[in-house]
GROMACS .gro file of C-alpha atoms in nm:
model
  379
    1MET     CA    1   9.842  10.615   7.158
    2ALA     CA    2   9.905  10.444   7.497
    3VAL     CA    3   9.869  10.443   7.919
    4ALA     CA    4  10.196  10.379   8.091
    5VAL     CA    5  10.167  10.215   8.437
    6ILE     CA    6  10.547  10.152   8.628
    7CYS     CA    7  10.384   9.893   8.907
    8GLU     CA    8  10.486   9.568   9.069
    9PHE     CA    9  10.126   9.378   9.071
   10ASN     CA   10  10.261   9.177   9.407
   11PRO     CA   11  10.074   8.919   9.369
   12PHE     CA   12   9.820   9.147   9.117
   13HIS     CA   13   9.486   9.215   9.270
   14ASN     CA   14   9.165   9.297   9.237
   15GLY     CA   15   9.317   9.702   9.266
   16HIS     CA   16   9.517   9.641   9.090
   17LYS     CA   17   9.244   9.552   8.787
   18TYR     CA   18   9.085   9.840   8.873
   19ILE     CA   19   9.362  10.065   8.792
   20LEU     CA   20   9.407   9.893   8.503
   21ASN     CA   21   9.058   9.992   8.349
   22LYS     CA   22   8.975  10.272   8.472
   23ALA     CA   23   9.315  10.455   8.337
   24LYS     CA   24   9.178  10.256   7.999
   25MET     CA   25   8.830  10.396   8.058
   26ILE     CA   26   8.990  10.740   8.093
   27ALA     CA   27   9.207  10.777   7.835
   28ASP     CA   28   9.072  10.536   7.569
   29GLU     CA   29   9.419  10.386   7.483
   30PRO     CA   30   9.571  10.088   7.601
   31ILE     CA   31   9.873  10.028   7.866
   32ILE     CA   32  10.203   9.930   7.883
   33ALA     CA   33  10.282   9.806   8.217
   34ILE     CA   34  10.645   9.908   8.340
   35MET     CA   35  10.683   9.579   8.579
   36SER     CA   36  10.908   9.514   8.910
   37GLY     CA   37  11.056   9.151   8.772
   38SER     CA   38  11.154   8.927   9.057
   39PHE     CA   39  11.259   9.168   9.393
   40THR     CA   40  11.055   9.434   9.449
   41GLN     CA   41  11.120   9.779   9.591
   42ARG     CA   42  11.050   9.621   9.958
   43GLY     CA   43  11.414   9.461   9.823
   44GLU     CA   44  11.218   9.141   9.879
   45VAL     CA   45  11.157   8.855   9.630
   46ALA     CA   46  10.817   8.853   9.458
   47VAL     CA   47  10.578   8.676   9.594
   48THR     CA   48  10.536   8.463   9.228
   49ASP     CA   49  10.780   8.469   8.885
   50LYS     CA   50  10.734   8.757   8.695
   51PHE     CA   51  10.644   8.579   8.389
   52THR     CA   52  10.305   8.442   8.601
   53ARG     CA   53  10.253   8.794   8.690
   54ALA     CA   54  10.280   8.936   8.331
   55LYS     CA   55  10.031   8.728   8.218
   56ILE     CA   56   9.742   8.796   8.499
   57ALA     CA   57   9.789   9.164   8.429
   58LEU     CA   58   9.770   9.086   7.973
   59GLN     CA   59   9.456   8.907   8.090
   60ASN     CA   60   9.297   9.206   8.345
   61GLY     CA   61   9.360   9.515   8.091
   62ALA     CA   62   9.694   9.515   8.037
   63ASP     CA   63   9.805   9.508   7.634
   64LEU     CA   64  10.200   9.533   7.733
   65VAL     CA   65  10.369   9.421   8.013
   66VAL     CA   66  10.830   9.499   8.053
   67GLU     CA   67  10.991   9.439   8.258
   68MET     CA   68  11.193   9.717   8.504
   69PRO     CA   69  11.555   9.627   8.569
   70VAL     CA   70  11.627   9.448   8.929
   71PHE     CA   71  11.886   9.782   8.989
   72GLY     CA   72  11.573   9.982   8.934
   73ALA     CA   73  11.276   9.727   9.089
   74ILE     CA   74  11.526   9.752   9.413
   75ALA     CA   75  11.560  10.138   9.425
   76CYS     CA   76  11.463  10.420   9.706
   77ALA     CA   77  11.151  10.615   9.558
   78GLU     CA   78  11.342  10.861   9.373
   79ARG     CA   79  11.543  10.586   9.131
   80PHE     CA   80  11.247  10.316   9.136
   81ALA     CA   81  11.075  10.671   8.949
   82LYS     CA   82  11.342  10.773   8.721
   83VAL     CA   83  11.379  10.431   8.589
   84GLY     CA   84  11.006  10.345   8.546
   85VAL     CA   85  11.000  10.689   8.388
   86SER     CA   86  11.313  10.644   8.151
   87LEU     CA   87  11.046  10.342   7.982
   88ALA     CA   88  10.764  10.535   7.961
   89LYS     CA   89  10.980  10.798   7.758
   90ALA     CA   90  11.176  10.538   7.528
   91PHE     CA   91  10.796  10.463   7.371
   92GLU     CA   92  10.720  10.739   7.123
   93CYS     CA   93  10.310  10.620   7.184
   94VAL     CA   94  10.314  10.710   7.558
   95ASN     CA   95  10.137  10.983   7.659
   96TYR     CA   96   9.989  10.932   8.023
   97LEU     CA   97  10.146  10.788   8.316
   98ALA     CA   98   9.947  10.700   8.525
   99PHE     CA   99   9.959  10.528   8.874
  100GLY     CA  100   9.733  10.451   9.215
  101CYS     CA  101   9.772  10.730   9.473
  102GLU     CA  102   9.568  10.793   9.808
  103SER     CA  103   9.520  11.122   9.659
  104ASP     CA  104   9.420  11.183   9.293
  105ASP     CA  105   9.483  11.606   9.353
  106ILE     CA  106   9.686  11.654   9.097
  107ASP     CA  107   9.710  12.039   9.209
  108CYS     CA  108   9.844  11.922   9.536
  109LEU     CA  109  10.070  11.679   9.390
  110TYR     CA  110  10.230  11.985   9.176
  111GLU     CA  111  10.280  12.163   9.524
  112LEU     CA  112  10.464  11.895   9.619
  113VAL     CA  113  10.743  11.859   9.306
  114GLN     CA  114  10.810  12.251   9.371
  115ALA     CA  115  10.859  12.145   9.718
  116LYS     CA  116  11.100  11.959   9.642
  117ASP     CA  117  11.311  12.205   9.443
  118ASN     CA  118  11.254  12.474   9.737
  119ALA     CA  119  11.590  12.586   9.881
  120ARG     CA  120  11.381  12.668  10.218
  121VAL     CA  121  11.259  12.333  10.228
  122ASN     CA  122  11.600  12.151  10.169
  123GLU     CA  123  11.751  12.339  10.419
  124ILE     CA  124  11.532  12.254  10.630
  125ILE     CA  125  11.583  11.870  10.554
  126LYS     CA  126  11.934  11.935  10.600
  127LYS     CA  127  11.890  12.069  10.890
  128LYS     CA  128  11.648  11.758  11.041
  129MET     CA  129  11.894  11.449  10.840
  130GLY     CA  130  12.177  11.607  11.050
  131GLU     CA  131  11.952  11.505  11.397
  132GLY     CA  132  11.928  11.248  11.269
  133ASP     CA  133  11.574  11.181  11.040
  134TYR     CA  134  11.537  11.048  10.732
  135TYR     CA  135  11.476  11.193  10.424
  136PRO     CA  136  11.119  11.070  10.369
  137ARG     CA  137  10.970  11.270  10.741
  138ALA     CA  138  11.240  11.490  10.690
  139PHE     CA  139  11.060  11.611  10.416
  140GLU     CA  140  10.695  11.626  10.543
  141SER     CA  141  10.836  11.827  10.815
  142ALA     CA  142  10.951  12.054  10.578
  143VAL     CA  143  10.625  12.106  10.373
  144SER     CA  144  10.444  12.100  10.649
  145GLU     CA  145  10.641  12.385  10.798
  146LEU     CA  146  10.595  12.578  10.487
  147TYR     CA  147  10.325  12.476  10.287
  148GLY     CA  148  10.110  12.369  10.530
  149ASN     CA  149   9.988  12.037  10.783
  150LYS     CA  150   9.711  11.974  10.490
  151THR     CA  151   9.964  11.969  10.173
  152ALA     CA  152  10.211  11.758  10.420
  153SER     CA  153   9.922  11.497  10.523
  154VAL     CA  154   9.963  11.391  10.104
  155LEU     CA  155  10.298  11.272  10.199
  156LYS     CA  156  10.165  11.045  10.475
  157GLY     CA  157  10.092  10.837  10.112
  158ALA     CA  158  10.292  10.614  10.016
  159ASN     CA  159  10.171  10.587   9.638
  160ASN     CA  160  10.159  10.954   9.708
  161ILE     CA  161  10.556  10.980   9.746
  162LEU     CA  162  10.621  10.775   9.444
  163GLY     CA  163  10.328  10.982   9.267
  164VAL     CA  164  10.538  11.399   9.350
  165GLU     CA  165  10.826  11.151   9.235
  166TYR     CA  166  10.627  11.033   8.853
  167ILE     CA  167  10.586  11.388   8.811
  168SER     CA  168  10.930  11.522   8.917
  169CYS     CA  169  11.045  11.275   8.653
  170LEU     CA  170  10.828  11.390   8.370
  171ARG     CA  171  10.906  11.758   8.330
  172GLY     CA  172  11.014  11.801   8.008
  173THR     CA  173  10.823  11.579   7.863
  174ASP     CA  174  10.506  11.541   7.702
  175ILE     CA  175  10.401  11.275   7.909
  176LYS     CA  176  10.072  11.345   8.117
  177PRO     CA  177  10.058  11.258   8.448
  178LEU     CA  178   9.703  11.118   8.527
  179PRO     CA  179   9.689  10.964   8.893
  180ILE     CA  180   9.401  10.715   9.028
  181LYS     CA  181   9.307  10.720   9.319
  182ARG     CA  182   9.283  10.417   9.545
  183ILE     CA  183   8.970  10.263   9.608
  184ALA     CA  184   8.846  10.018   9.918
  185VAL     CA  185   9.151   9.933  10.113
  186GLU     CA  186   9.457  10.188  10.186
  187HIS     CA  187   9.808  10.058  10.096
  188ASP     CA  188   9.942   9.764  10.371
  189SER     CA  189   9.577   9.695  10.548
  190ASP     CA  190   9.607   9.453  10.756
  191ILE     CA  191   9.160   9.563  10.668
  192VAL     CA  192   8.939   9.432  10.342
  193ASN     CA  193   8.654   9.560  10.225
  194MET     CA  194   8.447   9.309  10.002
  195GLU     CA  195   8.642   9.216   9.748
  196TYR     CA  196   8.956   9.406   9.805
  197ALA     CA  197   9.263   9.386  10.005
  198SER     CA  198   9.605   9.490   9.999
  199ALA     CA  199   9.944   9.337   9.851
  200SER     CA  200  10.090   9.311  10.167
  201TYR     CA  201   9.763   9.111  10.320
  202ILE     CA  202   9.753   8.841  10.041
  203ARG     CA  203  10.090   8.819  10.032
  204LYS     CA  204  10.062   8.734  10.448
  205ARG     CA  205   9.780   8.562  10.416
  206ILE     CA  206   9.903   8.339  10.045
  207ARG     CA  207  10.260   8.262  10.280
  208ASN     CA  208  10.016   8.089  10.552
  209GLY     CA  209   9.852   7.880  10.375
  210LYS     CA  210   9.548   8.061  10.342
  211LYS     CA  211   9.331   8.186  10.058
  212ALA     CA  212   9.300   8.517   9.978
  213ASP     CA  213   9.136   8.364   9.616
  214GLU     CA  214   8.825   8.648   9.656
  215TYR     CA  215   9.039   8.924   9.630
  216MET     CA  216   9.242   8.817   9.327
  217PRO     CA  217   9.135   8.784   8.977
  218TYR     CA  218   9.335   8.445   8.968
  219ALA     CA  219   9.523   8.262   9.266
  220ASP     CA  220   9.626   7.959   9.165
  221PHE     CA  221  10.013   8.067   9.108
  222GLU     CA  222  10.344   7.918   9.298
  223ILE     CA  223  10.431   8.106   9.578
  224THR     CA  224  10.817   8.212   9.672
  225TYR     CA  225  10.900   8.162  10.032
  226PRO     CA  226  11.215   8.492  10.164
  227SER     CA  227  11.296   8.235  10.410
  228ASN     CA  228  11.373   7.964  10.138
  229LEU     CA  229  11.693   8.218  10.051
  230GLU     CA  230  11.779   8.302  10.415
  231SER     CA  231  12.117   8.065  10.404
  232ALA     CA  232  12.177   8.206  10.071
  233VAL     CA  233  12.115   8.594  10.134
  234LEU     CA  234  12.344   8.479  10.507
  235TYR     CA  235  12.635   8.364  10.273
  236LYS     CA  236  12.649   8.635  10.085
  237LEU     CA  237  12.668   8.914  10.347
  238ARG     CA  238  12.937   8.681  10.544
  239SER     CA  239  13.171   8.678  10.223
  240MET     CA  240  13.169   9.091  10.197
  241THR     CA  241  13.391   9.355  10.359
  242ALA     CA  242  13.292   9.726  10.493
  243ASP     CA  243  13.449   9.811  10.133
  244ASP     CA  244  13.214   9.587   9.932
  245PHE     CA  245  12.917   9.774  10.115
  246LYS     CA  246  13.028  10.107  10.047
  247ILE     CA  247  12.997  10.111   9.731
  248LEU     CA  248  12.593   9.970   9.755
  249PRO     CA  249  12.303  10.233   9.699
  250GLU     CA  250  12.188  10.374   9.980
  251VAL     CA  251  12.465  10.326  10.165
  252SER     CA  252  12.696  10.667  10.303
  253GLU     CA  253  12.843  10.826  10.625
  254GLY     CA  254  12.994  10.529  10.757
  255LEU     CA  255  12.691  10.344  10.708
  256GLU     CA  256  12.913  10.027  10.610
  257ASN     CA  257  13.100   9.934  10.956
  258ARG     CA  258  12.744   9.910  11.097
  259ILE     CA  259  12.641   9.682  10.820
  260THR     CA  260  12.910   9.460  10.864
  261GLU     CA  261  12.964   9.472  11.258
  262ALA     CA  262  12.539   9.357  11.242
  263VAL     CA  263  12.706   9.044  10.997
  264LYS     CA  264  12.944   8.948  11.256
  265GLN     CA  265  12.719   8.972  11.554
  266ASN     CA  266  12.412   8.810  11.399
  267VAL     CA  267  12.280   8.463  11.264
  268THR     CA  268  11.967   8.585  11.055
  269VAL     CA  269  11.815   8.852  10.852
  270ASP     CA  270  11.672   8.988  11.080
  271GLY     CA  271  11.880   9.024  11.369
  272ILE     CA  272  12.063   9.140  11.079
  273ILE     CA  273  11.745   9.416  11.009
  274ASP     CA  274  11.723   9.469  11.378
  275PHE     CA  275  12.079   9.612  11.446
  276ILE     CA  276  12.119   9.812  11.184
  277LYS     CA  277  11.767   9.997  11.248
  278THR     CA  278  11.737  10.313  11.333
  279LYS     CA  279  11.525  10.657  11.295
  280ARG     CA  280  11.675  10.769  11.025
  281TYR     CA  281  11.813  10.411  10.868
  282THR     CA  282  11.480  10.215  10.815
  283ARG     CA  283  11.355   9.870  10.749
  284ALA     CA  284  11.288   9.896  10.370
  285ARG     CA  285  11.644  10.082  10.320
  286ILE     CA  286  11.807   9.800  10.511
  287GLN     CA  287  11.622   9.561  10.299
  288ARG     CA  288  11.688   9.706   9.931
  289ILE     CA  289  12.083   9.728  10.070
  290ILE     CA  290  12.073   9.395  10.193
  291ALA     CA  291  11.841   9.324   9.798
  292ALA     CA  292  12.160   9.516   9.633
  293ALA     CA  293  12.389   9.330   9.811
  294PHE     CA  294  12.236   8.978   9.728
  295VAL     CA  295  12.200   9.038   9.277
  296GLY     CA  296  12.513   9.231   9.281
  297VAL     CA  297  12.365   9.562   9.249
  298CYS     CA  298  12.619   9.878   9.261
  299ASP     CA  299  12.518  10.261   9.389
  300ASP     CA  300  12.728  10.359   9.035
  301LEU     CA  301  12.456  10.107   8.811
  302GLN     CA  302  12.179  10.128   9.004
  303ARG     CA  303  12.220  10.573   8.888
  304ASN     CA  304  12.142  10.497   8.564
  305GLU     CA  305  11.819  10.507   8.326
  306ALA     CA  306  11.677  10.196   8.149
  307MET     CA  307  11.909  10.050   7.851
  308TYR     CA  308  11.658   9.868   7.687
  309VAL     CA  309  11.335   9.744   7.737
  310ARG     CA  310  11.251   9.362   7.806
  311VAL     CA  311  10.948   9.263   7.677
  312LEU     CA  312  10.739   8.984   7.916
  313GLY     CA  313  10.448   9.042   7.712
  314PHE     CA  314  10.169   9.160   7.510
  315SER     CA  315   9.816   9.116   7.293
  316LYS     CA  316   9.761   9.156   6.974
  317VAL     CA  317   9.768   9.512   7.037
  318GLY     CA  318  10.075   9.595   7.298
  319ALA     CA  319  10.273   9.399   7.036
  320THR     CA  320  10.214   9.709   6.746
  321LEU     CA  321  10.296   9.925   7.040
  322LEU     CA  322  10.666   9.851   7.010
  323LYS     CA  323  10.726   9.996   6.715
  324GLY     CA  324  10.888  10.294   6.683
  325CYS     CA  325  11.071  10.249   7.058
  326ARG     CA  326  11.372  10.441   7.096
  327LEU     CA  327  11.582  10.190   7.301
  328PRO     CA  328  11.682   9.837   7.198
  329VAL     CA  329  11.353   9.571   7.217
  330VAL     CA  330  11.437   9.236   7.400
  331THR     CA  331  11.262   8.936   7.343
  332SER     CA  332  11.549   8.691   7.317
  333VAL     CA  333  11.814   8.796   7.638
  334ALA     CA  334  12.058   8.475   7.385
  335LYS     CA  335  12.003   8.745   7.158
  336ALA     CA  336  12.002   9.105   7.264
  337ILE     CA  337  12.270   8.990   7.576
  338ASN     CA  338  12.613   9.073   7.279
  339SER     CA  339  12.467   9.322   7.115
  340LEU     CA  340  12.389   9.532   7.401
  341ASP     CA  341  12.678   9.784   7.544
  342GLU     CA  342  12.879   9.710   7.842
  343THR     CA  343  12.670   9.877   8.085
  344ALA     CA  344  12.319   9.771   7.949
  345GLN     CA  345  12.450   9.389   7.953
  346LYS     CA  346  12.551   9.385   8.326
  347SER     CA  347  12.261   9.520   8.325
  348LEU     CA  348  12.041   9.262   8.181
  349THR     CA  349  12.264   9.017   8.323
  350LEU     CA  350  12.168   9.113   8.655
  351ASP     CA  351  11.745   9.053   8.552
  352ILE     CA  352  11.911   8.705   8.438
  353LEU     CA  353  12.110   8.617   8.770
  354SER     CA  354  11.773   8.767   8.989
  355THR     CA  355  11.531   8.564   8.834
  356ASP     CA  356  11.777   8.179   8.848
  357ILE     CA  357  11.785   8.332   9.224
  358ALA     CA  358  11.401   8.389   9.299
  359SER     CA  359  11.352   8.036   9.102
  360LEU     CA  360  11.516   7.868   9.452
  361ALA     CA  361  11.278   8.111   9.703
  362PHE     CA  362  10.959   7.795   9.606
  363ASP     CA  363  10.946   7.532   9.848
  364GLU     CA  364  10.993   7.340   9.476
  365ARG     CA  365  11.385   7.518   9.397
  366LYS     CA  366  11.334   7.582   8.966
  367LYS     CA  367  11.601   7.517   8.773
  368THR     CA  368  11.838   7.810   8.588
  369GLY     CA  369  11.778   7.951   8.254
  370ALA     CA  370  11.420   8.009   8.287
  371ASP     CA  371  11.447   8.387   8.149
  372TYR     CA  372  11.660   8.228   7.827
  373THR     CA  373  11.388   7.917   7.797
  374THR     CA  374  11.073   8.139   7.880
  375PRO     CA  375  10.938   8.268   7.577
  376VAL     CA  376  10.767   8.614   7.553
  377ILE     CA  377  10.394   8.535   7.608
  378LYS     CA  378  10.103   8.641   7.394
  379VAL     CA  379   9.709   8.665   7.475
   0.00000   0.00000   0.00000
């Protein structure tokens, strides 16, 4: 049996190591890390390449690391969870899904899952969104009104929101949720505590040329800079029409026209985001839309679950976990690319393209083809 962990490891830090070790201690089972590849849910290039992050994870508690397809990695919380859980369900051996969260009150998390299906909650959400609010805040307001402030306050934690989506996706399966409370620092916090710091704080430090070694088990890796992709992103956006934007995930109610106008009137990505941003269209949502445009993910593709299991690396124990996998197992993209069905081929092609694009974000640009030339990592 095994524990699945949906993650980004962007970068892998001491808090991640704590969660993996805690999950392994509680369940006494090996860990399958379902990790975002070259781009993350923020709509931003990962701070270093997926192969490096996978190796560090394997050296610090993971037994098998598989890649979440890019169409899921850059999705909103609901779709991110759906794709991640579909990979967990692909393994017959998985009986737990562990996740870091601000609250490990499982009863409260289950109550919030029920709230998602509550007709009155959804009426209030619809009304709030009609007034210009965005879904997470509208959901929190509805829960506060019907379930009380204490329950609603749980939704202020970004990891709690994902936890609710994970539990929702696990319904009807034999996989049990295993929430593990974050320690020492909060998500996105700029406050450090002993050897713990948030991933966003670490990224900020290392991209500004400062050291953050004490917060990571391994810190000697090359770093990407989103600014290195700025011209390429602007070129891509300027080559698109309103109809092209309309088929992207999270674009609705004429947002494609606002994006088109923003692209015309601005010469930086930040300028485009600031032009589009409103109370309803948050910065995170716009960044995901831009990432989807950049790598070529359309809404139709993002509605899918995972269609294959792309293996990045494993330990000796981890290798055995691949037995009985219900989806095609990809250890060589060269062999797999023509054996998958059309939609799966498109997904894998975008994973490969995303790696090639991300290779331009390093100060020392990399050649294309890392997905073909990098062997499965064995630790």
